[in-house]
Amino acid sequence: MRHLLLGLLLLLGSGLAFGQRKFSSMTPMITLLDTKTKALEKKDRYVVKSLLDVLQRDMSDARNSTTHFFSKSELSNIIVLGDPEKISALQLRLYQLKNDTWSFVRTYSGNSEINTAFSAAESAFYKLEVMATFRTGQNYTHFGLLIDQEQ
């Protein structure tokens, strides 16, 4: 097992050494999500959703979405993290599912991090759409999303 892990690390390291830098935001984002999750848990927060995904400049205006069920009675915190070396701005748009249609709720903005409290007006599925403005010369980045609540 140790040899397999060592081989994998060497393979990944050699890819980065040969200029495949467009994937270099993955490891820092995993570390950042881990650090944020541990900090939240120390504050007796419960992470109910953790997501690591990609944004690409040519991917529907650099947007990516996921859904989550929010209960009316729960106050949640939504955190979106981006790579400040690759993006200059983040935006989070929330939509509520009503009668099989996504209805716009609200937009949140930030540079490379959005950290906001959210209280659903009614219990329902919500779509969280993450968008980025890329820095010049950048076309690809990872982002992280965490949703936490009190335990």
PDB file of C-alpha atoms in Angstrom:
ATOM      1  CA  MET A   1       0.000   0.000   0.000  1.00  0.00           C
ATOM      2  CA  ARG A   2       2.826   2.385   0.867  1.00  0.00           C
ATOM      3  CA  HIS A   3       4.434   1.721  -2.537  1.00  0.00           C
ATOM      4  CA  LEU A   4       1.156   2.440  -4.324  1.00  0.00           C
ATOM      5  CA  LEU A   5       0.766   5.779  -2.513  1.00  0.00           C
ATOM      6  CA  LEU A   6       4.387   6.703  -3.182  1.00  0.00           C
ATOM      7  CA  GLY A   7       3.972   5.858  -6.875  1.00  0.00           C
ATOM      8  CA  LEU A   8       0.809   7.957  -7.083  1.00  0.00           C
ATOM      9  CA  LEU A   9       2.530  10.921  -5.440  1.00  0.00           C
ATOM     10  CA  LEU A  10       5.480  10.632  -7.829  1.00  0.00           C
ATOM     11  CA  LEU A  11       3.140  10.453 -10.815  1.00  0.00           C
ATOM     12  CA  LEU A  12       1.192  13.515  -9.701  1.00  0.00           C
ATOM     13  CA  GLY A  13       4.375  15.403  -8.884  1.00  0.00           C
ATOM     14  CA  SER A  14       5.895  14.643 -12.273  1.00  0.00           C
ATOM     15  CA  GLY A  15       2.758  15.957 -14.016  1.00  0.00           C
ATOM     16  CA  LEU A  16       3.087  19.261 -12.206  1.00  0.00           C
ATOM     17  CA  ALA A  17       6.791  19.398 -12.987  1.00  0.00           C
ATOM     18  CA  PHE A  18       6.064  19.163 -16.729  1.00  0.00           C
ATOM     19  CA  GLY A  19       3.896  22.260 -16.764  1.00  0.00           C
ATOM     20  CA  GLN A  20       0.415  20.832 -16.170  1.00  0.00           C
ATOM     21  CA  ARG A  21      -0.386  23.719 -13.853  1.00  0.00           C
ATOM     22  CA  LYS A  22      -4.048  24.098 -14.793  1.00  0.00           C
ATOM     23  CA  PHE A  23      -4.866  21.431 -12.194  1.00  0.00           C
ATOM     24  CA  SER A  24      -2.727  22.949  -9.428  1.00  0.00           C
ATOM     25  CA  SER A  25      -5.658  24.421  -7.476  1.00  0.00           C
ATOM     26  CA  MET A  26      -6.956  20.990  -6.359  1.00  0.00           C
ATOM     27  CA  THR A  27      -4.591  20.271  -3.458  1.00  0.00           C
ATOM     28  CA  PRO A  28      -4.791  23.768  -1.910  1.00  0.00           C
ATOM     29  CA  MET A  29      -8.604  23.674  -2.167  1.00  0.00           C
ATOM     30  CA  ILE A  30      -8.777  20.272  -0.439  1.00  0.00           C
ATOM     31  CA  THR A  31      -6.535  21.617   2.323  1.00  0.00           C
ATOM     32  CA  LEU A  32      -8.624  24.792   2.651  1.00  0.00           C
ATOM     33  CA  LEU A  33     -11.904  22.825   2.838  1.00  0.00           C
ATOM     34  CA  ASP A  34     -10.382  20.534   5.464  1.00  0.00           C
ATOM     35  CA  THR A  35      -9.180  23.507   7.534  1.00  0.00           C
ATOM     36  CA  LYS A  36     -12.581  25.248   7.312  1.00  0.00           C
ATOM     37  CA  THR A  37     -14.430  22.023   8.217  1.00  0.00           C
ATOM     38  CA  LYS A  38     -12.255  21.430  11.290  1.00  0.00           C
ATOM     39  CA  ALA A  39     -12.736  25.046  12.432  1.00  0.00           C
ATOM     40  CA  LEU A  40     -16.517  24.738  12.049  1.00  0.00           C
ATOM     41  CA  GLU A  41     -16.630  21.469  13.992  1.00  0.00           C
ATOM     42  CA  LYS A  42     -14.636  23.045  16.845  1.00  0.00           C
ATOM     43  CA  LYS A  43     -17.423  25.664  17.042  1.00  0.00           C
ATOM     44  CA  ASP A  44     -20.037  22.871  17.329  1.00  0.00           C
ATOM     45  CA  ARG A  45     -21.186  23.446  13.755  1.00  0.00           C
ATOM     46  CA  TYR A  46     -22.339  20.471  11.682  1.00  0.00           C
ATOM     47  CA  VAL A  47     -21.240  20.372   8.038  1.00  0.00           C
ATOM     48  CA  VAL A  48     -24.259  19.127   6.077  1.00  0.00           C
ATOM     49  CA  LYS A  49     -22.786  19.558   2.598  1.00  0.00           C
ATOM     50  CA  SER A  50     -19.219  19.638   1.346  1.00  0.00           C
ATOM     51  CA  LEU A  51     -18.465  19.992  -2.346  1.00  0.00           C
ATOM     52  CA  LEU A  52     -15.289  20.315  -4.379  1.00  0.00           C
ATOM     53  CA  ASP A  53     -15.791  20.932  -8.080  1.00  0.00           C
ATOM     54  CA  VAL A  54     -14.442  22.896 -11.037  1.00  0.00           C
ATOM     55  CA  LEU A  55     -15.253  26.077 -12.867  1.00  0.00           C
ATOM     56  CA  GLN A  56     -14.102  26.636 -16.430  1.00  0.00           C
ATOM     57  CA  ARG A  57     -14.218  29.860 -18.390  1.00  0.00           C
ATOM     58  CA  ASP A  58     -16.037  28.153 -21.275  1.00  0.00           C
ATOM     59  CA  MET A  59     -18.489  26.266 -19.033  1.00  0.00           C
ATOM     60  CA  SER A  60     -21.768  28.200 -19.363  1.00  0.00           C
ATOM     61  CA  ASP A  61     -20.213  31.514 -18.359  1.00  0.00           C
ATOM     62  CA  ALA A  62     -18.023  29.836 -15.728  1.00  0.00           C
ATOM     63  CA  ARG A  63     -20.865  28.559 -13.550  1.00  0.00           C
ATOM     64  CA  ASN A  64     -21.545  25.324 -11.710  1.00  0.00           C
ATOM     65  CA  SER A  65     -24.543  24.341  -9.582  1.00  0.00           C
ATOM     66  CA  THR A  66     -25.702  21.922  -6.940  1.00  0.00           C
ATOM     67  CA  THR A  67     -28.946  21.486  -5.000  1.00  0.00           C
ATOM     68  CA  HIS A  68     -29.652  21.262  -1.288  1.00  0.00           C
ATOM     69  CA  PHE A  69     -32.794  20.930   0.826  1.00  0.00           C
ATOM     70  CA  PHE A  70     -33.043  23.760   3.359  1.00  0.00           C
ATOM     71  CA  SER A  71     -35.562  23.578   6.199  1.00  0.00           C
ATOM     72  CA  LYS A  72     -37.419  26.722   7.214  1.00  0.00           C
ATOM     73  CA  SER A  73     -36.610  26.180  10.893  1.00  0.00           C
ATOM     74  CA  GLU A  74     -32.826  25.939  10.423  1.00  0.00           C
ATOM     75  CA  LEU A  75     -30.330  28.754  10.098  1.00  0.00           C
ATOM     76  CA  SER A  76     -27.554  27.642   7.765  1.00  0.00           C
ATOM     77  CA  ASN A  77     -24.207  29.108   6.826  1.00  0.00           C
ATOM     78  CA  ILE A  78     -23.004  28.862   3.218  1.00  0.00           C
ATOM     79  CA  ILE A  79     -19.306  29.165   2.423  1.00  0.00           C
ATOM     80  CA  VAL A  80     -17.924  29.287  -1.129  1.00  0.00           C
ATOM     81  CA  LEU A  81     -14.157  29.293  -1.599  1.00  0.00           C
ATOM     82  CA  GLY A  82     -12.197  30.096  -4.745  1.00  0.00           C
ATOM     83  CA  ASP A  83      -8.528  30.303  -5.699  1.00  0.00           C
ATOM     84  CA  PRO A  84      -7.539  34.003  -5.461  1.00  0.00           C
ATOM     85  CA  GLU A  85      -4.669  33.436  -7.903  1.00  0.00           C
ATOM     86  CA  LYS A  86      -7.088  32.288 -10.607  1.00  0.00           C
ATOM     87  CA  ILE A  87     -10.263  34.302 -10.012  1.00  0.00           C
ATOM     88  CA  SER A  88     -10.994  37.922  -9.174  1.00  0.00           C
ATOM     89  CA  ALA A  89     -14.618  37.496  -8.070  1.00  0.00           C
ATOM     90  CA  LEU A  90     -17.119  34.880  -6.919  1.00  0.00           C
ATOM     91  CA  GLN A  91     -20.876  34.990  -7.065  1.00  0.00           C
ATOM     92  CA  LEU A  92     -23.433  32.668  -5.478  1.00  0.00           C
ATOM     93  CA  ARG A  93     -26.994  32.727  -6.773  1.00  0.00           C
ATOM     94  CA  LEU A  94     -29.768  30.929  -4.915  1.00  0.00           C
ATOM     95  CA  TYR A  95     -32.936  29.637  -6.547  1.00  0.00           C
ATOM     96  CA  GLN A  96     -35.886  27.925  -4.840  1.00  0.00           C
ATOM     97  CA  LEU A  97     -37.789  25.076  -6.464  1.00  0.00           C
ATOM     98  CA  LYS A  98     -41.457  26.097  -6.672  1.00  0.00           C
ATOM     99  CA  ASN A  99     -43.988  24.203  -8.796  1.00  0.00           C
ATOM    100  CA  ASP A 100     -41.214  22.487 -10.799  1.00  0.00           C
ATOM    101  CA  THR A 101     -39.603  25.850 -11.615  1.00  0.00           C
ATOM    102  CA  TRP A 102     -36.462  27.462 -10.195  1.00  0.00           C
ATOM    103  CA  SER A 103     -37.349  30.900  -8.766  1.00  0.00           C
ATOM    104  CA  PHE A 104     -34.563  33.391  -8.086  1.00  0.00           C
ATOM    105  CA  VAL A 105     -34.038  34.125  -4.367  1.00  0.00           C
ATOM    106  CA  ARG A 106     -30.832  36.083  -3.875  1.00  0.00           C
ATOM    107  CA  THR A 107     -27.263  36.787  -5.031  1.00  0.00           C
ATOM    108  CA  TYR A 108     -24.178  36.909  -2.797  1.00  0.00           C
ATOM    109  CA  SER A 109     -20.798  38.233  -4.020  1.00  0.00           C
ATOM    110  CA  GLY A 110     -17.191  38.163  -2.854  1.00  0.00           C
ATOM    111  CA  ASN A 111     -13.610  38.166  -4.068  1.00  0.00           C
ATOM    112  CA  SER A 112     -12.337  34.649  -3.429  1.00  0.00           C
ATOM    113  CA  GLU A 113     -14.639  33.751  -0.517  1.00  0.00           C
ATOM    114  CA  ILE A 114     -18.322  34.086   0.269  1.00  0.00           C
ATOM    115  CA  ASN A 115     -19.434  33.375   3.839  1.00  0.00           C
ATOM    116  CA  THR A 116     -23.090  34.111   4.540  1.00  0.00           C
ATOM    117  CA  ALA A 117     -25.932  33.072   6.805  1.00  0.00           C
ATOM    118  CA  PHE A 118     -29.033  31.784   5.063  1.00  0.00           C
ATOM    119  CA  SER A 119     -32.497  31.180   6.460  1.00  0.00           C
ATOM    120  CA  ALA A 120     -34.935  29.599   4.019  1.00  0.00           C
ATOM    121  CA  ALA A 121     -38.271  31.372   3.707  1.00  0.00           C
ATOM    122  CA  GLU A 122     -39.866  27.950   3.332  1.00  0.00           C
ATOM    123  CA  SER A 123     -38.661  24.360   3.426  1.00  0.00           C
ATOM    124  CA  ALA A 124     -37.719  23.393  -0.123  1.00  0.00           C
ATOM    125  CA  PHE A 125     -34.965  22.389  -2.495  1.00  0.00           C
ATOM    126  CA  TYR A 126     -32.675  25.235  -3.447  1.00  0.00           C
ATOM    127  CA  LYS A 127     -30.202  25.454  -6.305  1.00  0.00           C
ATOM    128  CA  LEU A 128     -26.861  27.027  -5.440  1.00  0.00           C
ATOM    129  CA  GLU A 129     -25.176  28.355  -8.559  1.00  0.00           C
ATOM    130  CA  VAL A 130     -21.511  29.336  -8.243  1.00  0.00           C
ATOM    131  CA  MET A 131     -19.933  31.655 -10.810  1.00  0.00           C
ATOM    132  CA  ALA A 132     -16.466  33.146 -11.144  1.00  0.00           C
ATOM    133  CA  THR A 133     -14.727  35.971 -12.932  1.00  0.00           C
ATOM    134  CA  PHE A 134     -11.363  34.666 -14.080  1.00  0.00           C
ATOM    135  CA  ARG A 135      -8.097  36.566 -13.996  1.00  0.00           C
ATOM    136  CA  THR A 136      -6.365  37.201 -17.324  1.00  0.00           C
ATOM    137  CA  GLY A 137      -4.809  34.019 -18.682  1.00  0.00           C
ATOM    138  CA  GLN A 138      -6.774  31.724 -16.338  1.00  0.00           C
ATOM    139  CA  ASN A 139      -9.427  29.354 -17.680  1.00  0.00           C
ATOM    140  CA  TYR A 140      -9.868  26.669 -15.010  1.00  0.00           C
ATOM    141  CA  THR A 141     -10.078  26.499 -11.233  1.00  0.00           C
ATOM    142  CA  HIS A 142     -11.420  24.411  -8.392  1.00  0.00           C
ATOM    143  CA  PHE A 143     -13.888  25.794  -5.892  1.00  0.00           C
ATOM    144  CA  GLY A 144     -15.209  24.534  -2.588  1.00  0.00           C
ATOM    145  CA  LEU A 145     -18.653  24.858  -1.062  1.00  0.00           C
ATOM    146  CA  LEU A 146     -19.636  24.110   2.534  1.00  0.00           C
ATOM    147  CA  ILE A 147     -23.044  24.324   4.182  1.00  0.00           C
ATOM    148  CA  ASP A 148     -23.105  24.112   7.948  1.00  0.00           C
ATOM    149  CA  GLN A 149     -25.673  24.338  10.747  1.00  0.00           C
ATOM    150  CA  GLU A 150     -25.719  24.340  14.522  1.00  0.00           C
ATOM    151  CA  GLN A 151     -25.656  20.891  16.091  1.00  0.00           C
TER     152      GLN A 151
END
